[in-house]
Short mmCIF file of C-alpha atoms and ligand atoms in Angstrom, two decimals:
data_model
loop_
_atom_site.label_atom_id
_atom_site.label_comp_id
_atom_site.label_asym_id
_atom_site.label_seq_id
_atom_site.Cartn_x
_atom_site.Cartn_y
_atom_site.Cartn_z
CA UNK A 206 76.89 178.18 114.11
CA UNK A 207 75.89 176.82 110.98
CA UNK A 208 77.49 173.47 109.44
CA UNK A 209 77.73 172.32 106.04
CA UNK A 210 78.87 168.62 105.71
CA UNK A 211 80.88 167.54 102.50
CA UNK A 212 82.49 164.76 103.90
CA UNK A 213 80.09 162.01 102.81
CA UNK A 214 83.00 159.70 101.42
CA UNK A 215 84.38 159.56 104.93
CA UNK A 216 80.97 158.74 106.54
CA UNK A 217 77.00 159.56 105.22
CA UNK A 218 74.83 160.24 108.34
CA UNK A 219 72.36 157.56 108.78
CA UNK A 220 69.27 158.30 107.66
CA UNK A 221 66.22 158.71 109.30
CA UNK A 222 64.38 155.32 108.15
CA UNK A 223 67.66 153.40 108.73
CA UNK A 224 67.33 154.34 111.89
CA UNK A 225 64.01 153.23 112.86
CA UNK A 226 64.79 150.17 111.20
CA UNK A 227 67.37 149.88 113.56
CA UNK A 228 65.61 150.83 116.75
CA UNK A 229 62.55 148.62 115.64
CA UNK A 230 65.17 145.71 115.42
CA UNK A 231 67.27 146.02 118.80
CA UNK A 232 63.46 146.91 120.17
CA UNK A 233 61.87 143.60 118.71
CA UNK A 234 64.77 141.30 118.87
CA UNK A 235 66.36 139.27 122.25
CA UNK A 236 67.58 135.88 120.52
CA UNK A 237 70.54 134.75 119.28
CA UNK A 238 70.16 133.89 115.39
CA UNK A 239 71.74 130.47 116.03
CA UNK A 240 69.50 129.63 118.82
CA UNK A 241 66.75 126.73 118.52
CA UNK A 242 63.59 128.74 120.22
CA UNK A 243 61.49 130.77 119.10
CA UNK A 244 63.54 134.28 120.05
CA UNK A 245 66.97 132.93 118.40
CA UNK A 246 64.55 131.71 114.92
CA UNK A 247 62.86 135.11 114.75
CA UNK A 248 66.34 136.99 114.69
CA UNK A 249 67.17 134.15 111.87
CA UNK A 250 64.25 135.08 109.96
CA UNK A 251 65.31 138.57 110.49
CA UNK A 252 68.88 138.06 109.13
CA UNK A 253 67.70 136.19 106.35
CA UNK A 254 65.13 138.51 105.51
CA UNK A 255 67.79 141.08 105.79
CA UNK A 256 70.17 139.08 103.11
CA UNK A 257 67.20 138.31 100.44
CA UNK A 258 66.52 142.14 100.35
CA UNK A 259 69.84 142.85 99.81
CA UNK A 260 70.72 140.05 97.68
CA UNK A 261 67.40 141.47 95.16
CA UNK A 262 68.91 145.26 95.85
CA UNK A 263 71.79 143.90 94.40
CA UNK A 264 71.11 141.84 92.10
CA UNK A 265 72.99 138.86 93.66
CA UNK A 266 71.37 135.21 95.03
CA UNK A 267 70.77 135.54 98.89
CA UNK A 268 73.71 133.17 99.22
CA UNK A 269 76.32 135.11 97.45
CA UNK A 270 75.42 137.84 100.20
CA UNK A 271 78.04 137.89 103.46
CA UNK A 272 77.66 139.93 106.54
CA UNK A 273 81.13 141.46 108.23
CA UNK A 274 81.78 144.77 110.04
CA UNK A 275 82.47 147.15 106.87
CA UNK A 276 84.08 147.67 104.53
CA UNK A 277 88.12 147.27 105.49
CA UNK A 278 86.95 143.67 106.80
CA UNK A 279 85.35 142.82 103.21
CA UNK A 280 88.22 143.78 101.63
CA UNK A 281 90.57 141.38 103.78
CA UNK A 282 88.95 138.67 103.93
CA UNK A 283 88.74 138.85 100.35
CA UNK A 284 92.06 138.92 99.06
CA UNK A 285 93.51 137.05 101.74
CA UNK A 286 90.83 134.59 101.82
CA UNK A 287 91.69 134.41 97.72
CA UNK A 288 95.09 134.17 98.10
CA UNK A 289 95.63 131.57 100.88
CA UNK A 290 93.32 129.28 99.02
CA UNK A 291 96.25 127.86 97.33
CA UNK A 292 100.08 126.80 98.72
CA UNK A 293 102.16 128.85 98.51
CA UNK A 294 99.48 131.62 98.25
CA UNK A 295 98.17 132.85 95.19
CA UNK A 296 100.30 136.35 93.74
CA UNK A 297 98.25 139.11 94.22
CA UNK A 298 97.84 142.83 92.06
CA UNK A 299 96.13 145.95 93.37
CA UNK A 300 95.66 148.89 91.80
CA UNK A 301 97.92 151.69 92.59
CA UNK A 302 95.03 153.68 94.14
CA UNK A 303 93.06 151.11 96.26
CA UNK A 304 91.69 151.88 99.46
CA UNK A 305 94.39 151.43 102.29
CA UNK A 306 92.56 147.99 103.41
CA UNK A 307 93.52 146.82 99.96
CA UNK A 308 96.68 148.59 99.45
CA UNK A 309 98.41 147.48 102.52
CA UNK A 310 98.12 143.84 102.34
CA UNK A 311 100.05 144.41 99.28
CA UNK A 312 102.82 146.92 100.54
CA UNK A 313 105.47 146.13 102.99
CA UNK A 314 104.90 145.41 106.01
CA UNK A 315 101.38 143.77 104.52
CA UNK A 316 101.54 140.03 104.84
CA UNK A 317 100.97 139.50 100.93
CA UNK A 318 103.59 142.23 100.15
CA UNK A 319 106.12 139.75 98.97
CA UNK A 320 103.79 138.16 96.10
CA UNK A 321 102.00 141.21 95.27
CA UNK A 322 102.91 143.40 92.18
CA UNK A 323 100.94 147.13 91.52
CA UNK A 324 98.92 148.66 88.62
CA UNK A 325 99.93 151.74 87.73
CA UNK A 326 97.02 154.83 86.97
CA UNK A 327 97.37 157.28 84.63
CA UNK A 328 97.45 160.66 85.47
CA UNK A 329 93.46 160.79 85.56
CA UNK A 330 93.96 158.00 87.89
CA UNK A 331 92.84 154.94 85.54
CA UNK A 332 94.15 151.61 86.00
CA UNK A 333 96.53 150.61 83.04
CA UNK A 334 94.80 147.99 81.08
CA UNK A 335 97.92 146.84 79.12
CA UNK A 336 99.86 147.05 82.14
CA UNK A 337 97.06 144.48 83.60
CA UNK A 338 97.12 142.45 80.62
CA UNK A 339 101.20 142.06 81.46
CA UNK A 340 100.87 141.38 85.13
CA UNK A 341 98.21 138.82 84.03
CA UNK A 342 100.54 137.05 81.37
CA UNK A 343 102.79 136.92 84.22
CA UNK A 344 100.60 135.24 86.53
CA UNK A 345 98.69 137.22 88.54
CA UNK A 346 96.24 134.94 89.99
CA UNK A 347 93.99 137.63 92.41
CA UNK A 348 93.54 141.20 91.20
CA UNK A 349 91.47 144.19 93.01
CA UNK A 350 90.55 147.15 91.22
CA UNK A 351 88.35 149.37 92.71
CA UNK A 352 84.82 150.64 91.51
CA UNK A 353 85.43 154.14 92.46
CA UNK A 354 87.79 156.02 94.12
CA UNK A 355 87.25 157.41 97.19
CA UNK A 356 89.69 160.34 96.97
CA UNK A 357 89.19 161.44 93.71
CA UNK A 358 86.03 159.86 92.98
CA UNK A 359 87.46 158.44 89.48
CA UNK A 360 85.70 155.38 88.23
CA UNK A 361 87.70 152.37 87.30
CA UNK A 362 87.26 150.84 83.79
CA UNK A 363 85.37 147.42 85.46
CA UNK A 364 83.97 145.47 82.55
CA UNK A 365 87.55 145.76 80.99
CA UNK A 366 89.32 144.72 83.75
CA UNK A 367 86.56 141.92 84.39
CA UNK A 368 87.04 140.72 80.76
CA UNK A 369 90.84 140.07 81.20
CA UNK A 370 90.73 138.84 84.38
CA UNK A 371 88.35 136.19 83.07
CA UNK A 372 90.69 135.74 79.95
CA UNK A 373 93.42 134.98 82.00
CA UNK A 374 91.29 132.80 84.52
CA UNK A 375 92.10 135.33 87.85
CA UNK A 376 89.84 136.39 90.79
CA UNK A 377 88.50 139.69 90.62
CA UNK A 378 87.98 141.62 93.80
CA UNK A 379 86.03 144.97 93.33
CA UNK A 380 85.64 147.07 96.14
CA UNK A 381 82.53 148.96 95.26
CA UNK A 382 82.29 150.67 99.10
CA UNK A 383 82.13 154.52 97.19
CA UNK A 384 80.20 153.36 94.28
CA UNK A 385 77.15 151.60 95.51
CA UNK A 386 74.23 154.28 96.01
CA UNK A 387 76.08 156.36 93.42
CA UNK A 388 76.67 154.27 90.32
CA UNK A 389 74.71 151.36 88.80
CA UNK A 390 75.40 147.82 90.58
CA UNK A 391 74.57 144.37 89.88
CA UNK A 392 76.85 141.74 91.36
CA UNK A 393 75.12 139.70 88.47
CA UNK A 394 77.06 141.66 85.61
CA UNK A 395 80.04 143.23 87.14
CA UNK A 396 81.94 140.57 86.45
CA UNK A 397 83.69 140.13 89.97
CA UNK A 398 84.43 137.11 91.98
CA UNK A 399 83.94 139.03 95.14
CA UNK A 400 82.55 142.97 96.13
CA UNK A 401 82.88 144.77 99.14
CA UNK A 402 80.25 147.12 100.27
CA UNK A 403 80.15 149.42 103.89
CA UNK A 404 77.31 150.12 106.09
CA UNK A 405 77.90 153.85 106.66
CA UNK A 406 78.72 154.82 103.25
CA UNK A 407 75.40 154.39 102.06
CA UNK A 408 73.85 156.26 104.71
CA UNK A 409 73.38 152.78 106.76
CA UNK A 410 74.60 151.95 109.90
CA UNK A 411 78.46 151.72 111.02
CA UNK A 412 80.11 148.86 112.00
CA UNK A 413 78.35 146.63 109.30
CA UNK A 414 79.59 145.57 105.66
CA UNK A 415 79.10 142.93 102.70
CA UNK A 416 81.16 140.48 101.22
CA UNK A 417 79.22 139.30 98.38
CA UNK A 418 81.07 135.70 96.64
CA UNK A 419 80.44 134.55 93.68
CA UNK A 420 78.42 130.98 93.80
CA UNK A 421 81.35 128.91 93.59
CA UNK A 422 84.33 130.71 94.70
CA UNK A 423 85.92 129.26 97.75
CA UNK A 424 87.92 131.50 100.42
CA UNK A 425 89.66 130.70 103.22
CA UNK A 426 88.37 131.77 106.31
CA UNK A 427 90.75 134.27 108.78
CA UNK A 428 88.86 133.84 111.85
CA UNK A 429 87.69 130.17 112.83
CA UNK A 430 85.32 129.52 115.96
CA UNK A 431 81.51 129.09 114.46
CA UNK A 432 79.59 128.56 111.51
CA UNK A 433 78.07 131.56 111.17
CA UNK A 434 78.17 133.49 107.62
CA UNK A 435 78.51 129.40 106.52
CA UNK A 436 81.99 129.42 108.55
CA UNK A 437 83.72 132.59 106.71
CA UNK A 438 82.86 134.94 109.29
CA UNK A 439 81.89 132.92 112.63
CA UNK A 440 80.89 134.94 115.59
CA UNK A 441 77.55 135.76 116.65
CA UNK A 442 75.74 137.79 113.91
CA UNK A 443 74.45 141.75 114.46
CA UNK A 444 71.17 141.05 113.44
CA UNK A 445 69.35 144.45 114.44
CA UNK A 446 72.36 145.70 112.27
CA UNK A 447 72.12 143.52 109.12
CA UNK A 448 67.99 144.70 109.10
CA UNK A 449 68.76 148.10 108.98
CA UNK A 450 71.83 147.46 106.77
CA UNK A 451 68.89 146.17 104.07
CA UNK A 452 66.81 149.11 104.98
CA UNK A 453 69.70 151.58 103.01
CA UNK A 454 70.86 149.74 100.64
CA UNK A 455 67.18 149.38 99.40
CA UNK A 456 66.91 153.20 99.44
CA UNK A 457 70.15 153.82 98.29
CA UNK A 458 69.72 151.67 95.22
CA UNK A 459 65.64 153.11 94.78
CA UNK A 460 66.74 156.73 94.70
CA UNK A 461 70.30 156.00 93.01
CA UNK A 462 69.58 157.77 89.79
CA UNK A 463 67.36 161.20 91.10
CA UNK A 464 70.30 161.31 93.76
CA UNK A 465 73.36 160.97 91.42
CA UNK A 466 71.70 163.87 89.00
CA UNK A 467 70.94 166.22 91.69
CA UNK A 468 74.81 165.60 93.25
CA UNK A 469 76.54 165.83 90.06
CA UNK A 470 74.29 169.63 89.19
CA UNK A 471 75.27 170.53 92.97
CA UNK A 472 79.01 169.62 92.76
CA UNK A 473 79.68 170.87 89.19
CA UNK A 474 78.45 174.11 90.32
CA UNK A 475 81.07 173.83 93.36
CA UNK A 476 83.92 172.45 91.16
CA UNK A 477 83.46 175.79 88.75
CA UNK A 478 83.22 178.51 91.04
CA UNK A 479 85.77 177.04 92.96
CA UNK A 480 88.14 176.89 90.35
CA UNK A 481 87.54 180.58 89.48
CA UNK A 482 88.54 181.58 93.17
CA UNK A 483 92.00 179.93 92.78
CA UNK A 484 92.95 180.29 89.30
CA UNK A 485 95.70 177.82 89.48
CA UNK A 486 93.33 175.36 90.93
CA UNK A 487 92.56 172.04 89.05
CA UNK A 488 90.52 168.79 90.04
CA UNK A 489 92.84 166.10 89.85
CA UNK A 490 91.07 163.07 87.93
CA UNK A 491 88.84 166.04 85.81
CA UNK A 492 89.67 163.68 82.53
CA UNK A 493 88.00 160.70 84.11
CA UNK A 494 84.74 159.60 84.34
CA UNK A 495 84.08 160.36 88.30
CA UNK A 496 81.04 160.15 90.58
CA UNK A 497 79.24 162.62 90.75
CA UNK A 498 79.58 163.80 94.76
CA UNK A 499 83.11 163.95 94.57
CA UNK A 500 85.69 166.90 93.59
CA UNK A 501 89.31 166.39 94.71
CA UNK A 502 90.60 169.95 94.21
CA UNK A 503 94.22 171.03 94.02
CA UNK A 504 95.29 174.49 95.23
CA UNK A 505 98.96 175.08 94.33
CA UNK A 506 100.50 177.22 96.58
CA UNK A 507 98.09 176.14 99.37
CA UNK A 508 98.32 173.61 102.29
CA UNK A 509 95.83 171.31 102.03
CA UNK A 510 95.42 170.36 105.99
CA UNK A 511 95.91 173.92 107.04
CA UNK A 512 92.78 175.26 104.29
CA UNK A 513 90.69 172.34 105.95
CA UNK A 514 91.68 173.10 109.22
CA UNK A 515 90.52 177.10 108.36
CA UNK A 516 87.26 176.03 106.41
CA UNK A 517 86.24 173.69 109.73
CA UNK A 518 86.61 176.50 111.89
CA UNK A 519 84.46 178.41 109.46
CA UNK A 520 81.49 175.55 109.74
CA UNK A 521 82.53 173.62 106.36
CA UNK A 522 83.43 170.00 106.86
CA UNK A 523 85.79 168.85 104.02
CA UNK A 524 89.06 166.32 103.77
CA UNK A 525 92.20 165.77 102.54
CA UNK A 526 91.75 162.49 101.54
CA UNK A 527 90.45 159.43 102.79
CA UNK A 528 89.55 159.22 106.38
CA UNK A 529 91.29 156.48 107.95
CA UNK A 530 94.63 158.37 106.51
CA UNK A 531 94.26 162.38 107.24
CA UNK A 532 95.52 162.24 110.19
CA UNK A 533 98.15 161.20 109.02
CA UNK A 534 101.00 163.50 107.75
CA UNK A 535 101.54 161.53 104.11
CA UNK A 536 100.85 162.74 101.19
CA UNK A 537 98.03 161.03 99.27
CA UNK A 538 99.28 157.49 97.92
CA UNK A 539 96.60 157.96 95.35
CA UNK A 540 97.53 161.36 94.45
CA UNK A 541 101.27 160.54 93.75
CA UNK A 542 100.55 157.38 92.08
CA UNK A 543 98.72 159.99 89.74
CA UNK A 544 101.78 161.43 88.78
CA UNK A 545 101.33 164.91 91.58
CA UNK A 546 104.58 166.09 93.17
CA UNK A 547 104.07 165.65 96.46
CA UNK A 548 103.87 169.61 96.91
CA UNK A 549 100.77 169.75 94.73
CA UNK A 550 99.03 166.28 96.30
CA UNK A 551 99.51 168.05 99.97
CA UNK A 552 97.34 171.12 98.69
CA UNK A 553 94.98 169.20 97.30
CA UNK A 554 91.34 168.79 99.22
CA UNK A 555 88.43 166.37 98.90
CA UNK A 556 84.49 167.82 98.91
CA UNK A 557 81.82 165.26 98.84
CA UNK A 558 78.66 165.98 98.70
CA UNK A 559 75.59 163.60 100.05
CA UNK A 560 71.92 163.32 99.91
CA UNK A 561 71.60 165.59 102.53
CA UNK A 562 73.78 168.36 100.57
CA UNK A 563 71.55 171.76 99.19
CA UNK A 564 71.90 174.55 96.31
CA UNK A 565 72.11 176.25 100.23
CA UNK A 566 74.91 174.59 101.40
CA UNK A 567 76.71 175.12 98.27
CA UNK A 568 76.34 178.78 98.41
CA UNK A 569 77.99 178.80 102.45
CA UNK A 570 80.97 176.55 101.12
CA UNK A 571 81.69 178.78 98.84
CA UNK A 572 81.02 182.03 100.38
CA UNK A 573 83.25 180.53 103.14
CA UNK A 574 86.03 179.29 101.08
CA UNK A 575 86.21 182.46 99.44
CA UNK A 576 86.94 184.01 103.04
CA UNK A 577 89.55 181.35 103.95
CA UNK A 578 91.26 181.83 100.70
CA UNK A 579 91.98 185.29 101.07
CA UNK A 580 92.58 184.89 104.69
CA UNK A 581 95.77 182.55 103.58
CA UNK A 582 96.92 184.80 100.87
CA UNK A 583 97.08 187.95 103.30
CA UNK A 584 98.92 185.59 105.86
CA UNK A 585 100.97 184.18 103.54
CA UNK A 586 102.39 188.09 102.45
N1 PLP B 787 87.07 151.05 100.67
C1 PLP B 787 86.86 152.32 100.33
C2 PLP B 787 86.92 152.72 98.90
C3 PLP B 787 86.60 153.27 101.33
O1 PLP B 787 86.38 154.55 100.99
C4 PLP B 787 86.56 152.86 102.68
C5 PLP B 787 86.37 153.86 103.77
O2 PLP B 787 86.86 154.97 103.68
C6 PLP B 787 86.76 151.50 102.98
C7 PLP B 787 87.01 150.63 101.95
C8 PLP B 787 86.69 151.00 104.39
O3 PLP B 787 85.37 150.89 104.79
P1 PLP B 787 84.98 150.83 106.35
O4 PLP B 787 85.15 152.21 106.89
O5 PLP B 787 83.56 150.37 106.35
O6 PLP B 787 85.89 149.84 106.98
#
């Protein structure tokens, strides 16, 4: 039966070239990085080839450039490794629609949840600016506003909130996992004392991420044993992993531009015939700029999990929100800090397209949403 993938915030398949990379690597490679001989310095040579190409992709210096797992451990080590740079630890503010490895460090039972304080969205889902400025005034000392959200796709006003962290001499952490490969990038200008960035998001491999640190900024470490990753991130370092790891973000970043133009024609022409099969329908964060692979569509009167559930036995892969959450019964933390009654955040449903995505696959969603709609309003008689 025929697929049609539009689940590309949750995971991009690696691409073909990422994965040679990667074979060629694990093929090529037997020593350990940190080894003296002449195996262990070719996988150093490999790693640090690996961080200069990334660090140029980036525009960032090679040593601003920090290997981890992905994108969840970038984000930790982060704002913890901000905040427990100081006694007591430094207060901490998160957006009200960060990821959930930002979002619950700062929430009860998170272990910064008794210094942190939240920045309300508005009902596009934009961070509050004056509400910033106020938590800023007040002492915020670490703040983390996202790039781009990975629900809704909305894109966070950065160089503002850059300029007032600066004013007010806090940490910036941006967690640019949905927005790198999609949006322009440079760690130079963003104005951010740290980034995170994922593997698998860009179409590289899972189970590797970035931390890139401003030159100066000092974290402390969470895990302590070696001095790999200059003792930030010890353990033994996934070379083969890191090589292909440069290998995507150097496409990613080379074919940024044709990609985002060709996604944003395929998905508006989603977003608007969808809407005219469920005339109630709206895409929650429309008012905002977004990027342009992602439409977060509400269908009142609908069940969100249920018209997934129907469209994946159909052959259409969508979501309900982020990943690591939709298996859970919640309703979308981002969605309600947008102002959604729950009712209307539970029938709401995430399509996001990807490189991969065709005018073809477009057609079959929609043809096959079409069916599942009216399949739900004759069951629901
Ligand atoms: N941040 C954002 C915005 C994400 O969308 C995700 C994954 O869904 C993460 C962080 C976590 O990344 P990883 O899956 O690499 O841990």
């Amino acid at each position: 039966m025929r697929r049609v993938y539009l689940d590309h915030n949750a995971t991009s398949p690696m691409r073909p070239e990422v994965r040679e990379a990667l074979l060629e690597a694990i093929d090529s490679l037997h020593g350990n990085a940190s080894s003296l001989h002449a195996e262990g310095r070719a996988a150093r040579r490999l790693l640090e080839d690996a961080r200069e190409r990334i660090a140029a992709a980036l525009d960032a210096h090679p040593d601003e450039v920090f290997f981890t797992s992905g994108g969840t451990e970038s984000n930790n080590t982060a704002i913890l490794g901000l905040s427990l740079r100081t006694k007591p630890p430094s207060s901490v503010t998160v957006s009200a629609v960060e990821h959930p490895s930002v979002y619950e460090l700062a929430q009860p039972p998170g272990p910064l949840a008794e210094r942190s304080t939240v920045i309300p969205v508005s009902a596009e889902g934009v961070v509050c600016l004056e509400r910033l400025e106020v938590l800023l005034r007040n002492r915020a000392r670490v703040v983390a506003v996202m790039h781009a959200n990975n629900e809704t796709g909305v894109i966070q006003p950065i160089e503002e909130v850059a300029d007032l962290c600066r004013r007010y001499g806090a940490y910036l952490h941006v967690d640019a996992v949905q927005s790198v490969g999609r949006l322009a990038f440079s760690f130079a200008s963003i104005g951010a004392s740290t980034a995170s960035i994922s593997g698998h998001k860009l179409q590289g491999p899972p189970g590797i991420g970035l931390l890139l640190i401003r030159r100066g900024t000092r974290l402390q470490p969470l895990l302590f044993g070696g001095p790999q990753e200059r003792g930030l991130r010890p353990g033994t370092e996934a070379v083969a992993l890191a090589h292909a790891m440069a290998r995507a973000v150097e496409l990613a970043v080379a074919e940024r531009s044709e990609q985002s133009a060709r996604l944003r024609r395929l998905r508006d022409q989603f977003e608007n015939a969808a809407l005219s099969l469920w005339p109630p329908a709206r895409v929650n964060g429309a008012g905002a700029p977004r990027l342009p692979n992602t439409s977060n569509i509400c269908f009142p009167g609908l069940d969100g999990q249920a018209l997934v559930m129907a469209l994946d036995m159909e052959g259409v892969a969508a979501s309900t929100g982020s990943a690591c959450s939709s298996g859970a019964a919640a309703p979308s933390h981002v969605l309600l800090a947008m102002g959604l009654p729950e009712e209307l955040a539970r029938a709401s449903v995430r399509f996001s397209f990807g490189p991969g995505s065709t005018d073809e696959d477009v057609q079959f969603a929609l043809d096959r949403l079409q069916s599942v709609l009216r399949r739900l309003v004759q069951s629901q008689r």
